[in-house]
Structure formats: C-alpha cells, structure tokens
Coordinates of C-alpha atoms in Angstrom, one line a residue:
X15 CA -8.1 4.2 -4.1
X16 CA -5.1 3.3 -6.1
X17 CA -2.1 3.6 -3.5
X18 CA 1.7 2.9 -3.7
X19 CA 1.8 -0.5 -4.8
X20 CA -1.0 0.6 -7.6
X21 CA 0.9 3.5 -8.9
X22 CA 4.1 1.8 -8.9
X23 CA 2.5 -1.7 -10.8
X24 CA 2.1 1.1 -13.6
X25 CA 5.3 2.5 -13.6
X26 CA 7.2 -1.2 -13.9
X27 CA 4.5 -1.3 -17.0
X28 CA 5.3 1.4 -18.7
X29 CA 9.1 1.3 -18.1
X30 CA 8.6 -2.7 -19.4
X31 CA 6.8 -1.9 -22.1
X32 CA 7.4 1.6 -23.3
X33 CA 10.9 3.3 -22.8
X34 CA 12.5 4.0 -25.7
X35 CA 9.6 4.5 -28.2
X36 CA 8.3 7.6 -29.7
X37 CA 4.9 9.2 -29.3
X38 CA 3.1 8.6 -33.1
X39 CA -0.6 10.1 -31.9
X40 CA -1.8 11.9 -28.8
X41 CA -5.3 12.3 -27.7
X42 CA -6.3 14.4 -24.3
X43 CA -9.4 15.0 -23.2
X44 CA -11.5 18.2 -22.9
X45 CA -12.0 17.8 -19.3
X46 CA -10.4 20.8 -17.7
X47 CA -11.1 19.5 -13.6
X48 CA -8.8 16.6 -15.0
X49 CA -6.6 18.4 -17.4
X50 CA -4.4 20.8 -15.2
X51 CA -3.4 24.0 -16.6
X52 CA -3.3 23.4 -20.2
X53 CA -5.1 22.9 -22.8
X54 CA -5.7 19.9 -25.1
X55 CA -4.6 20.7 -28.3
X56 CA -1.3 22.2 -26.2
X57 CA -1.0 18.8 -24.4
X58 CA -0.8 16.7 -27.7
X59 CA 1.1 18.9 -29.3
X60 CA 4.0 19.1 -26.2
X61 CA 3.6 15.3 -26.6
X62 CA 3.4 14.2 -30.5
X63 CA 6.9 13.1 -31.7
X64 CA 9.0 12.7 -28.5
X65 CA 10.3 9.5 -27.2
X66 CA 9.6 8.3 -23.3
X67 CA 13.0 7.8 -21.6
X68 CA 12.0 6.6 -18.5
X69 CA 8.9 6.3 -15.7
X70 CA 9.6 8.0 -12.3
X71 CA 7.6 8.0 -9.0
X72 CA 7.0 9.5 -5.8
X73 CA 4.4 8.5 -3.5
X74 CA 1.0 8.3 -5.5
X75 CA 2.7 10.6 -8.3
X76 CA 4.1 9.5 -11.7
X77 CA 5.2 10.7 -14.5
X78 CA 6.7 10.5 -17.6
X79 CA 10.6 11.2 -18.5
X80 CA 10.6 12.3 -22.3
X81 CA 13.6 13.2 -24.6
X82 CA 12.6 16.9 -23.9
X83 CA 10.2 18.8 -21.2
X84 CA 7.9 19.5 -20.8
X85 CA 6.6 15.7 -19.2
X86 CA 3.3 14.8 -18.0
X87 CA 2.5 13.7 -14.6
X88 CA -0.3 12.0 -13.2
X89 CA -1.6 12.2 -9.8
X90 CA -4.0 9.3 -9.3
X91 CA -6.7 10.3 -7.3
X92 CA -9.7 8.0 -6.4
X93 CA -10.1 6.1 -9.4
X94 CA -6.9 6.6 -11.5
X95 CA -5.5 3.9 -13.5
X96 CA -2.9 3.2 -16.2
X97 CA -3.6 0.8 -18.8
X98 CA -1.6 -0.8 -22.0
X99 CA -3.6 -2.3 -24.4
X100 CA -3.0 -5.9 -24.7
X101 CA -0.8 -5.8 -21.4
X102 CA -1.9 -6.6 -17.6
X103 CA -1.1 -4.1 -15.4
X104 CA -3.1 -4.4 -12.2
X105 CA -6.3 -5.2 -10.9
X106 CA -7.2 -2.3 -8.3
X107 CA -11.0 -3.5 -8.2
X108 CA -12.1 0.1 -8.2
X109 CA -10.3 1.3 -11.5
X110 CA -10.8 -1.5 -13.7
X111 CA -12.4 -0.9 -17.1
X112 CA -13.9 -3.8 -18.4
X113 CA -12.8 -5.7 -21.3
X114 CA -15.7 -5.1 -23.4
X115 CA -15.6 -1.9 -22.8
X116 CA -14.6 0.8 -25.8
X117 CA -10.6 1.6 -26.3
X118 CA -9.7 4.0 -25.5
X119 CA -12.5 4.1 -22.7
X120 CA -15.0 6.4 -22.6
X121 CA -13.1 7.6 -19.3
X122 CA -9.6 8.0 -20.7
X123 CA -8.3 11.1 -19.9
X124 CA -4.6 10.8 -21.8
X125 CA -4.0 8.4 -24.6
X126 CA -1.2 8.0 -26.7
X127 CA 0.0 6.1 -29.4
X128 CA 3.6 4.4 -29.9
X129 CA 5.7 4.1 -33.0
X130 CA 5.2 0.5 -33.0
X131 CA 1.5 0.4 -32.5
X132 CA 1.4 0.2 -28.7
X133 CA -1.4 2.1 -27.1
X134 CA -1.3 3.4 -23.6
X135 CA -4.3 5.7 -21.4
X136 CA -4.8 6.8 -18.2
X137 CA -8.7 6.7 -17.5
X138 CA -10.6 8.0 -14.4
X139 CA -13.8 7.5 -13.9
X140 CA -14.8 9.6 -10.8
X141 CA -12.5 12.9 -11.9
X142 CA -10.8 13.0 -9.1
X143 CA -7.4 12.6 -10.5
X144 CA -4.8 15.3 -11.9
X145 CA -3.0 15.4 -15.0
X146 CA -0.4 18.2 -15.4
X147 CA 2.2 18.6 -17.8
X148 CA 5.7 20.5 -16.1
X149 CA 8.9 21.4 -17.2
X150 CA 10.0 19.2 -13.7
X151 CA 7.5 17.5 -12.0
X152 CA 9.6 17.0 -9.0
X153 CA 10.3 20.7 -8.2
X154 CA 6.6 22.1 -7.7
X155 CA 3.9 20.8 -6.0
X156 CA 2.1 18.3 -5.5
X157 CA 5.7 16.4 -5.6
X158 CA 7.4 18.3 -4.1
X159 CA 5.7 18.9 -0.9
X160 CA 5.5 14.8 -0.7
X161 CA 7.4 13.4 2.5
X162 CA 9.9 10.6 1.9
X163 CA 8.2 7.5 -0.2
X164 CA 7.3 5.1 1.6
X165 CA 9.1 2.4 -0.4
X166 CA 12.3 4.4 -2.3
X167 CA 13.5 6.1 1.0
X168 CA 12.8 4.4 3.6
X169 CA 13.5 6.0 7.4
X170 CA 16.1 4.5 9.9
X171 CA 14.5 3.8 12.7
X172 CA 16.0 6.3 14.7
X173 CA 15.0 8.5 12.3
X174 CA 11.5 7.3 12.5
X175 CA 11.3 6.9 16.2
X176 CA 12.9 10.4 16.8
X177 CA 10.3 12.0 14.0
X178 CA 7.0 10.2 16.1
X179 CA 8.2 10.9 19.1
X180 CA 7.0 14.7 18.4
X181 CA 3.5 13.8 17.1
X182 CA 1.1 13.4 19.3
X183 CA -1.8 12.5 16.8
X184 CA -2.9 8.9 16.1
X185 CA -0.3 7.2 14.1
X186 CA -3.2 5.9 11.5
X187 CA -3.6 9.5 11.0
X188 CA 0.2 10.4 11.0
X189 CA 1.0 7.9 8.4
X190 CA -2.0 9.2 5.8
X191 CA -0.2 12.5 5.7
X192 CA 1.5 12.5 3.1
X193 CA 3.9 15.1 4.1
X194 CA 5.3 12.9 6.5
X195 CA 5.6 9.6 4.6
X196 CA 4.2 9.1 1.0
X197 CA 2.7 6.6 -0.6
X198 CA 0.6 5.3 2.6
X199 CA -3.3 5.3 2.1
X200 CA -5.8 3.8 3.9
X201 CA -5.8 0.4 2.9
X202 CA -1.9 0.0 3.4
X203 CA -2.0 1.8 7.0
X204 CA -4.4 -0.8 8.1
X205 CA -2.7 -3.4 7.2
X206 CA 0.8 -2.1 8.5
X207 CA -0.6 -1.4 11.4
X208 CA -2.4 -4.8 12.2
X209 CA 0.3 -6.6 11.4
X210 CA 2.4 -4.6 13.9
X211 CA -0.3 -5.2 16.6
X212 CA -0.9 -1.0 17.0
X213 CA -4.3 0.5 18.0
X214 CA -4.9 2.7 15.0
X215 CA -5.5 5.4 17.5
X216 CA -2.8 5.3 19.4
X217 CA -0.7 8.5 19.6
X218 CA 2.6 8.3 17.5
X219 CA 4.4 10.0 20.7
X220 CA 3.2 7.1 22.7
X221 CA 5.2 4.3 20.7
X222 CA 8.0 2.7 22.2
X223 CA 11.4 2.2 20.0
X224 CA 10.7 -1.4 20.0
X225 CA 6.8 -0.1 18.4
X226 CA 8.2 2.0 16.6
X227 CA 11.2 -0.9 14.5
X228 CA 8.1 -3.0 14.0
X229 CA 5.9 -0.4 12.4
X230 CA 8.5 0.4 10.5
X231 CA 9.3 -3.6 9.4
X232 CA 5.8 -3.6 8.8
X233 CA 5.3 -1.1 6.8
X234 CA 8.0 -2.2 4.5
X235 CA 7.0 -5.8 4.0
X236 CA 3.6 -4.9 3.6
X237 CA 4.5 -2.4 0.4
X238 CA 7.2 -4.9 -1.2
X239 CA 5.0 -8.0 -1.1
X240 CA 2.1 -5.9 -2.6
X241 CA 4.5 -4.3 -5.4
X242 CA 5.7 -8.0 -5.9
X243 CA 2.4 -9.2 -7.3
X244 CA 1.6 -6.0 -8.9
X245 CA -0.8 -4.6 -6.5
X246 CA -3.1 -8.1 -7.6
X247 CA -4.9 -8.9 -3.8
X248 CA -5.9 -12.1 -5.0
X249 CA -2.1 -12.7 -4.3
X250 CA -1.7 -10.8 -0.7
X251 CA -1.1 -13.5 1.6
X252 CA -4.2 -15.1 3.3
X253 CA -3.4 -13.4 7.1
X254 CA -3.7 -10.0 5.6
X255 CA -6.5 -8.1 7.1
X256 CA -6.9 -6.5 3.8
X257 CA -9.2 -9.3 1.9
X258 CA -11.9 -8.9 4.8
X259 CA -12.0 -4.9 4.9
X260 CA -15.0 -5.1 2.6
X261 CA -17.6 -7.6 5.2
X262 CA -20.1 -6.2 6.9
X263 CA -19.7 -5.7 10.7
X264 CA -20.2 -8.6 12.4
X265 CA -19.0 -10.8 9.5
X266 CA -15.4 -9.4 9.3
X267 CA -12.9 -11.8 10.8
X268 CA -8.9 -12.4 10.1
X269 CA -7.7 -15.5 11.7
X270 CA -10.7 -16.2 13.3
X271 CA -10.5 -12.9 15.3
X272 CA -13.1 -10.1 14.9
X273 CA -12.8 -7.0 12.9
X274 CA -13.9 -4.0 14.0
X275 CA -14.4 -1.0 12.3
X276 CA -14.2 2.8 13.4
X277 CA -13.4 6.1 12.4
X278 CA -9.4 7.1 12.7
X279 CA -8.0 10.5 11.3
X280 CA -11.3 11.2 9.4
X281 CA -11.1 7.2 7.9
X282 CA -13.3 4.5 8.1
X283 CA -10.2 2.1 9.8
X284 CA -10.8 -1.9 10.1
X285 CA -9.0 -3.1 13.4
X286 CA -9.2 -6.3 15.5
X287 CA -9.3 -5.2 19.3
X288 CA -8.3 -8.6 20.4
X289 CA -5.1 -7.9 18.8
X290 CA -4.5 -3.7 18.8
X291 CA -5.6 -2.5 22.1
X292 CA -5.2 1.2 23.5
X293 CA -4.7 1.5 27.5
X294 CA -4.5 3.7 29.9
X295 CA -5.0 7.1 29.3
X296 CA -5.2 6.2 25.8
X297 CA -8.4 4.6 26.0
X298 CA -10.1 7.5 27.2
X299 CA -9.0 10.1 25.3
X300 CA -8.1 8.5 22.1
X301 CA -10.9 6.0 21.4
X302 CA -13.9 7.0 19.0
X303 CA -17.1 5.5 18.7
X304 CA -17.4 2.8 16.6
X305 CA -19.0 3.4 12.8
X306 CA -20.8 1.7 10.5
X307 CA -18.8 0.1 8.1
X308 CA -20.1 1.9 4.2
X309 CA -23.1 -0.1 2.6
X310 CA -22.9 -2.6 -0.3
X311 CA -23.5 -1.1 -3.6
X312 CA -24.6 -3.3 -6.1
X313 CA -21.7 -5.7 -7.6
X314 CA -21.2 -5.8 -3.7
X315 CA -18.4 -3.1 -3.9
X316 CA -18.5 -0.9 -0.5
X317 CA -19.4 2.6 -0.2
X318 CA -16.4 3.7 1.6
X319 CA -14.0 4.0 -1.5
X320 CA -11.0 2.6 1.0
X321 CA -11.4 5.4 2.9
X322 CA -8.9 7.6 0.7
X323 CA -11.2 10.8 1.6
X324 CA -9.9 11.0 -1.7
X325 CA -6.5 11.5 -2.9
X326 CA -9.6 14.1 -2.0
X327 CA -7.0 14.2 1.0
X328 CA -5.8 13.4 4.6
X329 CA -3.8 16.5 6.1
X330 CA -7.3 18.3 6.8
X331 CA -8.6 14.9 7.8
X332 CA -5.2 15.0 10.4
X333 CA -5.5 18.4 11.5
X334 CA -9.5 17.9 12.5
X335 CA -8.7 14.3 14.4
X336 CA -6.6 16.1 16.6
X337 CA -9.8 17.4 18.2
X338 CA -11.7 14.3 18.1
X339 CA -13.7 15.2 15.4
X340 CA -14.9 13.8 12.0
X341 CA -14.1 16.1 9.0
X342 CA -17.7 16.2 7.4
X343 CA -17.8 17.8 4.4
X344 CA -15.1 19.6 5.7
X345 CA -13.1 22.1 2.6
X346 CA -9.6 21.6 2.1
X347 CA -6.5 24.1 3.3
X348 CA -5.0 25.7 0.2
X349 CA -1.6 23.0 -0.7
X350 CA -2.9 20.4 1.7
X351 CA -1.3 17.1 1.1
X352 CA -4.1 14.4 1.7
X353 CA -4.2 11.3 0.3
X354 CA -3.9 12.2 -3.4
X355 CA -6.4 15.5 -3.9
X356 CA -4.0 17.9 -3.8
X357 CA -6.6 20.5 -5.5
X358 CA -9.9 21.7 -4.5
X359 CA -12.8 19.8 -5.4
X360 CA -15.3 21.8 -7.2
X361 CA -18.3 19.6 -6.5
X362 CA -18.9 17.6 -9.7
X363 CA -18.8 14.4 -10.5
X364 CA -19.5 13.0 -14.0
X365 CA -18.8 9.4 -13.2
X366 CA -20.5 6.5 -13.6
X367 CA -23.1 7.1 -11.2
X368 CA -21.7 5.4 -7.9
X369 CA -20.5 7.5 -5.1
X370 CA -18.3 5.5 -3.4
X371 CA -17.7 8.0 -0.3
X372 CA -19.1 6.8 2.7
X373 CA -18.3 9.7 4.4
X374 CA -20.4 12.4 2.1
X375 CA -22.5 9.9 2.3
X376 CA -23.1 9.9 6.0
X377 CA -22.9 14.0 5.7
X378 CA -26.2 14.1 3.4
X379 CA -28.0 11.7 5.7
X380 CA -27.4 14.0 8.8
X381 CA -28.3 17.3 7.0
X382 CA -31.8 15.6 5.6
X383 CA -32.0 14.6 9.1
X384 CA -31.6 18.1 10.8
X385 CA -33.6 19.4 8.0
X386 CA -36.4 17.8 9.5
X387 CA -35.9 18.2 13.1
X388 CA -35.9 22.0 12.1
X389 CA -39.2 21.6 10.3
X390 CA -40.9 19.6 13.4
X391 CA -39.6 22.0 16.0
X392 CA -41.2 25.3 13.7
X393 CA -44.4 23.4 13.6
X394 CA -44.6 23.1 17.1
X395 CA -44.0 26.3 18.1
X396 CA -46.5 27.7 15.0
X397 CA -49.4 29.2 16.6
X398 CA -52.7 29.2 14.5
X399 CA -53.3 32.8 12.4
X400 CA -56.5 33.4 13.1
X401 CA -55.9 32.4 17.0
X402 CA -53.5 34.6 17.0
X403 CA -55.2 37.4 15.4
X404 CA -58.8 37.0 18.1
X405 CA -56.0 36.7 21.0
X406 CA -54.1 40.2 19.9
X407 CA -57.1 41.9 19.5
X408 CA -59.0 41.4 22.3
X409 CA -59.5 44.2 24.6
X410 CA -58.5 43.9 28.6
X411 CA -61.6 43.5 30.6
X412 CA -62.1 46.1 33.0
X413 CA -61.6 45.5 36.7
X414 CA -64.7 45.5 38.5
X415 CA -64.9 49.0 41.3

C-alpha cells in the first residue's frame, strides 16, 4: 500500500512538473465507489480551464492547489498511484502500470491534460482509493481528522514520550492510527521499529524515554531516506528489514538474523526476535501466536498487500488488538481513521483479479471450514426417517401380571 514516502514521491512530481500550467482537457471516470460525491461531468467541468498552483500533503492525502476551489484530493488507498506520462515517479511494486499498457490506463480514475501537452492520471486498480473534490481539503475529513504527519510535523520527544506514556496498546498498533501520527503504514512501522530494536507488541506505556528518542530517530530516518529515493526500494539501504518482508517463513533473514512473522494490531508484522524481544509481563500478555506469512501469487507478489488492512483501515484494527483479538472481516466505525479507507467498503472489487488481502483471505478459509464442521456434526446426530418413524410408533409392551 502506497504510504508516506509513496504519496509524497507524487507530490515532488507534480509540483516539478506541473505548477503553473492550466488544465486543457479533463477526463474522470464513472466509477462512483472511487469518485466521491460528484459527478463526472461536474468534476471536469470544476477542473477544465484552471491552473494548478501548488501540491499539498498530509499523511497519505494529497491534493491539488488550483487558482480557484474547488481542488481535488486524492486519498490513496491500496493501490493508488500518480503517474506523468513520460516522467518517473515511483516504483511502489503494487501500483505500477505497465509500460505497454494503454494511456491513460484502463484503471485511471482522473486524467487531465496540460496546456503544454503534459498528461497526468491517478489510476487504481483495486478501488480502494478516494477521490473527492472540496472547496478546502484540509478542513473536513479524512484530513482533517489526520494526527500530525509523520514527516512535516514531527513530535519533540517529550511530546512523544508524554503522548505514549498514556497508551497502553502495542506501539505497532499505536503508530498505524492515523489519528495519532499520519503517514505511518505497515511497511514503515516495521521497519522503524526494527531499526529501534522494539518488539512490535510491546505496550507504548511501557517505553522508556530513552525507547521512546530512538523510536522517534527512527521513524524519521526511515521516512527521509525513503522520500530521498522517491519511495524506489531498490535504493533502501541493504540492512533494511523491508527488502525481505516478502520471503516465506523460514527463508526471511536481515543480517543473517531470522524473521519472524506474526500478527500485531490486526497486521501481518515481520520482526526478528533475536533483536525485538518482549519480557516480563509483556511476554505473557502481549505476545500472539505466530501467522503464516500470505502466499505467493503468481509474479511472486504476496498475498498480504503490506498489511495496509487497507487504507481499508487501522483504528478498528487498534481498537480490536486491545483485546487480543484479530479483526476478521471485522466492519469499520463510522470516521474511523485506518490506514487510508476512511469510507466504508461496499464489498466489490473490479480489479484485476488478485486479492491481495491476506487477512479476508484467511477469513473465507475459516468460514468454508466451520461450514463443514457444521455439516459433519448434523450428519451425525441425523437419525434415519424411517427408523425413526418404526421407533415412534411402536406401542409399549405390556408388563406381564
């Protein structure tokens, strides 16, 4: 899922390559899960003729400045991407339309053309992603409900010692809510927290001030190296538990030291024990059983869709953990702030056939399963009809005088 350093790859794109020119030709598509609260022709015609002043945003949210409002606003979702024909923006593996591929792509969702011939779209090919066009994007929600970003207003570490010291649910889960810090998805909490040597599990109360400075470190080298090299992980640096998140249990190792993978604030989470260890107390009541890391599709991309339940989101996901239990399948609080899914999903999907969540996955699996257990357990207890029928009508025998 495209996270900060994705998002913000296409804003320093379209700022580069795009302030200061006027919309010539708008084209929106008639995909109303995708299309937020207006209506195409509405959209292009709000658009057609204006001139983009400048890119802004906050968290996994960006949107376009125009010479008038309204401005459109993309939230990213699963699968949301930004591309500029003829330019290279970034390389998040699961966005990526290829090259020989129609333009605009068959999943574009917004397109528009520039005075001088530049063409920009913003494609998504699972529909999880929002498009809205506001008067302010900043003022209403998703936006404005977002916690600080993660890179543009970074926490003192008082300030960020002081506001964990009153959260008593695993920091992984803590840092997906996005009401607390934006920007942070499941890749990028991994990672912060492996470099920082923290059990993904561990509550956010628990972490000393000296934890809490290195988090914090952490979580901002992490985000500028990745917005250096435009969100490209071929560039990451080699010690970055990131580039083995994808191996199969067993086969996942950083340094030489074993990856592990469970399940922390409703997220498949990669770890190394050796390194991030939980004791005490914490052991016992904070550990979960290990899970399966998501299968291989074919093109050897993973089921598990980095986790981000979706910008379908991670404030349920938070909420649930706090009981020590999975969300499956679980339905979203009205204006929760997960990962990106800010709305309701309705259930559909017209993508390109791969469902990449390991976690719905898992969920089918287990109903299929108690399905049949159901079934079984009927069957046994089934007594024959016409048995049945010859033992309810026969008469008592009389007792001998």
């Amino acid at each position: 899922m495209p996270e900060l350093p994705e998002v913000e790859a296409a804003r320093r794109a379209v700022e580069e390559h795009c302030l200061g020119k006027k919309i010539k030709k708008a084209v929106i598509a008639n995909d109303p899960k995708v299309i937020d609260g207006v209506s195409p022709s509405d959209f292009e015609t709000s658009l057609v003729g204006k001139t983009i002043v400048s890119a802004h945003r906050k968290g996994k949210n960006m949107w376009l400045q125009l010479d008038s409002p309204p401005f459109p606003s993309f939230q990213f979702g699963m699968t949301g991407a930004v591309y500029i024909k003829g330019v290279a923006v970034t390389k998040y593996k699961r966005s990526a339309v290829n090259d020989t591929e129609e333009w605009p792509s068959k999943f574009s969702k917004f397109f528009i053309e520039l005075d001088d011939g530049l063409e920009l779209s913003f494609t998504d090919k699972r529909r999880f992603a929002r498009v809205r066009l506001l008067k302010d994007p900043a003022s209403v929600a998703p936006i404005s409900e977002l916690g600080p970003d993660a890179l543009l207003e970074p926490m003192t570490v008082d300030q960020f010692t002081e506001s964990l010291s009153k959260k008593k649910i695993g920091i992984k889960a803590l840092l997906l809510d996005q009401s607390f810090i934006s920007g942070i998805g499941n890749w990028v909490a991994d990672e912060v927290l492996y470099q920082a040597r923290i059990h993904p599990q561990t509550p956010a109360s628990n972490l000393s001030k000296e934890n809490c400075a290195t988090l914090l470190n952490s979580i901002r080298e992490v985000i500028e190296k990745a917005v250096e090299v435009g969100a490209d992980s071929s560039q990451f640096p080699s010690n970055w538990i990131l580039h083995s998140r994808d191996n199969k249990p067993g086969k996942a190792f950083v340094d030489g030291k074993k990856i592990e993978f469970i399940t922390a604030g409703g997220r498949t989470t990669a770890y190394v024990p050796e390194l991030q260890k939980l004791s005490g107390i914490q052991l016992t009541t904070a550990m979960g059983k290990p899970r399966k890391q998501g299968s291989k599709r074919k093109g050897g991309e993973d089921n598990d869709e980095d986790g981000d339940v979706d910008e379908e989101e991670e404030t349920t996901a938070v909420a649930k953990s706090k009981k020590g239990r999975n969300p499956r399948g679980y339905k979203k609080r009205k204006g929760s702030l997960d990962d990106d899914n800010y709305h309701k999903r309705d259930g559909s999907s017209e993508d390109d056939g791969n469902n990449d969540d390991d976690d719905e996955d898992e969920d089918e699996d287990q109903k299929k399963r108690r399905k049949v257990t159901k079934i079984k357990q009927v069957k046994a207890v089934k007594i024959p009809k016409e048995k049945a029928t010859t033992q309810n009508t026969k008469k008592p025998k009389k007792r001998a005088k």
